[in-house]
Amino acid sequence: MRPDIKICGLKSPEAVDRALKRGATHIGFIFFEKSPRYIEPDLAAKLAEPARGKAKIVAVVVDPTNDELDEIVSLLKPDMLQLHGNESPEHVLTIKAVYGLPVMKAFSVRTADDLKRVEAYIGIADRFLFDAKAPKGSELPGGNGVSFDWGLLSWLDSSVDYMLSGGLNKDNVAEALFVTKAPGIDVSSGVETAPGVKSVAKIDEFFDAVEKANAPVMASGSRE
């Protein structure tokens, strides 16, 4: 089975269109003003319209205020919220109850200890996203183009549903999938020509790499 593929930090209709045509299962819009991928909720809503019924629309937020989250949900009408802040398990439950939406809880990973925090959220978050910890000096919790040791994910119970993020691109996604068998992958900077500028060509190259990596598995499965 091909993993779910999320193209995150979208800001142009061309990039949304290409992501959908290539079969993205999720498209992400970032509502964190310090990010070069930040987008206003009303513009995100317009860009997301072609995706409805084709891919899950994900609103990515970093410790938003209640008013900010109200506006994002009202305008975008996302299928899922991605919480990339310091939300406690109790706060995640509250957000799910208030908005009636599934939640993907993001964790920044550098060591095995970082992954131990996940345990408290199992059964609360609907899905997890594992990203690399930001380099020193960066104000961005994600989208920094750096990876972490994928082998750390080997301890996870197979029932834990997650997306792998952090520095993925056309050159390393095959290895990432081989090492982790991740059920989902998330790419942002890996399909950009500059921070926040998505490249249609790079989106194609990324999907081509995933399909090539997945081809042997598909072929093997067809012979069984």
Tab-separated table of C-alpha atoms in Angstrom, residues 117-214:
chain	number	residue	atom	x	y	z
A	117	ARG	CA	6.033	11.669	25.348
A	118	VAL	CA	3.765	10.096	22.739
A	119	GLU	CA	2.468	7.474	25.147
A	120	ALA	CA	0.286	9.952	27.032
A	121	TYR	CA	-1.488	10.892	23.806
A	122	ILE	CA	-2.218	7.394	22.481
A	123	GLY	CA	-5.971	6.970	22.290
A	124	ILE	CA	-6.416	10.756	22.416
A	125	ALA	CA	-4.761	12.043	19.240
A	126	ASP	CA	-6.145	10.451	16.084
A	127	ARG	CA	-2.765	10.462	14.404
A	128	PHE	CA	0.757	11.605	15.120
A	129	LEU	CA	3.320	13.517	13.084
A	130	PHE	CA	6.998	13.052	13.851
A	131	ASP	CA	9.255	15.888	12.759
A	132	ALA	CA	12.868	16.724	13.519
A	133	LYS	CA	13.644	19.140	16.308
A	134	ALA	CA	14.363	22.598	14.992
A	135	PRO	CA	18.006	23.635	14.587
A	136	LYS	CA	19.347	26.019	17.209
A	137	GLY	CA	18.126	29.529	16.528
A	138	SER	CA	15.127	28.554	14.426
A	139	GLU	CA	11.730	29.849	15.474
A	140	LEU	CA	9.912	27.330	13.311
A	141	PRO	CA	8.697	24.062	14.910
A	142	GLY	CA	8.683	22.410	11.477
A	143	GLY	CA	9.596	23.016	7.860
A	144	ASN	CA	13.293	23.389	8.635
A	145	GLY	CA	14.429	20.799	6.116
A	146	VAL	CA	16.238	18.615	8.664
A	147	SER	CA	15.732	14.948	9.496
A	148	PHE	CA	16.086	12.834	12.633
A	149	ASP	CA	17.238	9.252	13.181
A	150	TRP	CA	14.376	7.284	11.623
A	151	GLY	CA	15.528	4.161	13.437
A	152	LEU	CA	14.149	5.666	16.650
A	153	LEU	CA	10.637	4.882	15.396
A	154	SER	CA	11.275	1.138	15.582
A	155	TRP	CA	10.042	1.006	19.187
A	156	LEU	CA	6.588	2.266	18.248
A	157	ASP	CA	3.740	-0.202	18.488
A	158	SER	CA	2.457	-1.055	15.024
A	159	SER	CA	-0.957	0.242	16.018
A	160	VAL	CA	0.361	3.826	16.298
A	161	ASP	CA	-0.771	5.715	13.206
A	162	TYR	CA	1.624	8.456	12.176
A	163	MET	CA	3.109	10.575	9.433
A	164	LEU	CA	6.845	10.950	9.049
A	165	SER	CA	8.124	14.462	8.443
A	166	GLY	CA	11.376	16.366	8.606
A	167	GLY	CA	13.720	16.913	5.695
A	168	LEU	CA	12.055	14.478	3.313
A	169	ASN	CA	12.775	14.967	-0.382
A	170	LYS	CA	13.008	13.014	-3.615
A	171	ASP	CA	16.498	11.771	-2.743
A	172	ASN	CA	15.797	10.282	0.691
A	173	VAL	CA	12.114	9.367	0.785
A	174	ALA	CA	12.748	5.821	-0.470
A	175	GLU	CA	15.220	5.184	2.360
A	176	ALA	CA	12.835	6.762	4.876
A	177	LEU	CA	10.029	4.443	3.810
A	178	PHE	CA	12.335	1.407	3.817
A	179	VAL	CA	13.572	2.127	7.348
A	180	THR	CA	10.286	3.137	8.945
A	181	LYS	CA	7.482	1.564	6.879
A	182	ALA	CA	5.687	4.802	7.745
A	183	PRO	CA	1.946	4.745	7.018
A	184	GLY	CA	2.107	8.404	6.022
A	185	ILE	CA	4.689	10.971	4.933
A	186	ASP	CA	4.636	14.756	5.057
A	187	VAL	CA	6.732	17.040	2.863
A	188	SER	CA	7.067	20.805	2.740
A	189	SER	CA	10.538	22.275	2.196
A	190	GLY	CA	11.505	19.214	0.143
A	191	VAL	CA	9.276	20.363	-2.715
A	192	GLU	CA	10.272	24.035	-2.649
A	193	THR	CA	12.675	26.229	-4.606
A	194	ALA	CA	12.791	28.700	-1.702
A	195	PRO	CA	11.138	28.824	1.742
A	196	GLY	CA	7.392	28.914	1.130
A	197	VAL	CA	7.676	28.628	-2.664
A	198	LYS	CA	6.373	25.267	-3.844
A	199	SER	CA	7.665	23.861	-7.129
A	200	VAL	CA	5.323	21.898	-9.375
A	201	ALA	CA	8.357	20.081	-10.805
A	202	LYS	CA	9.623	19.143	-7.346
A	203	ILE	CA	6.161	17.890	-6.350
A	204	ASP	CA	6.259	15.636	-9.415
A	205	GLU	CA	9.748	14.416	-8.552
A	206	PHE	CA	8.699	13.613	-4.994
A	207	PHE	CA	5.682	11.591	-6.085
A	208	ASP	CA	7.776	9.832	-8.716
A	209	ALA	CA	10.279	8.830	-6.019
A	210	VAL	CA	7.541	7.504	-3.742
A	211	GLU	CA	5.985	5.516	-6.559
A	212	LYS	CA	9.371	4.060	-7.531
A	213	ALA	CA	10.054	3.085	-3.929
A	214	ASN	CA	6.637	1.508	-3.632
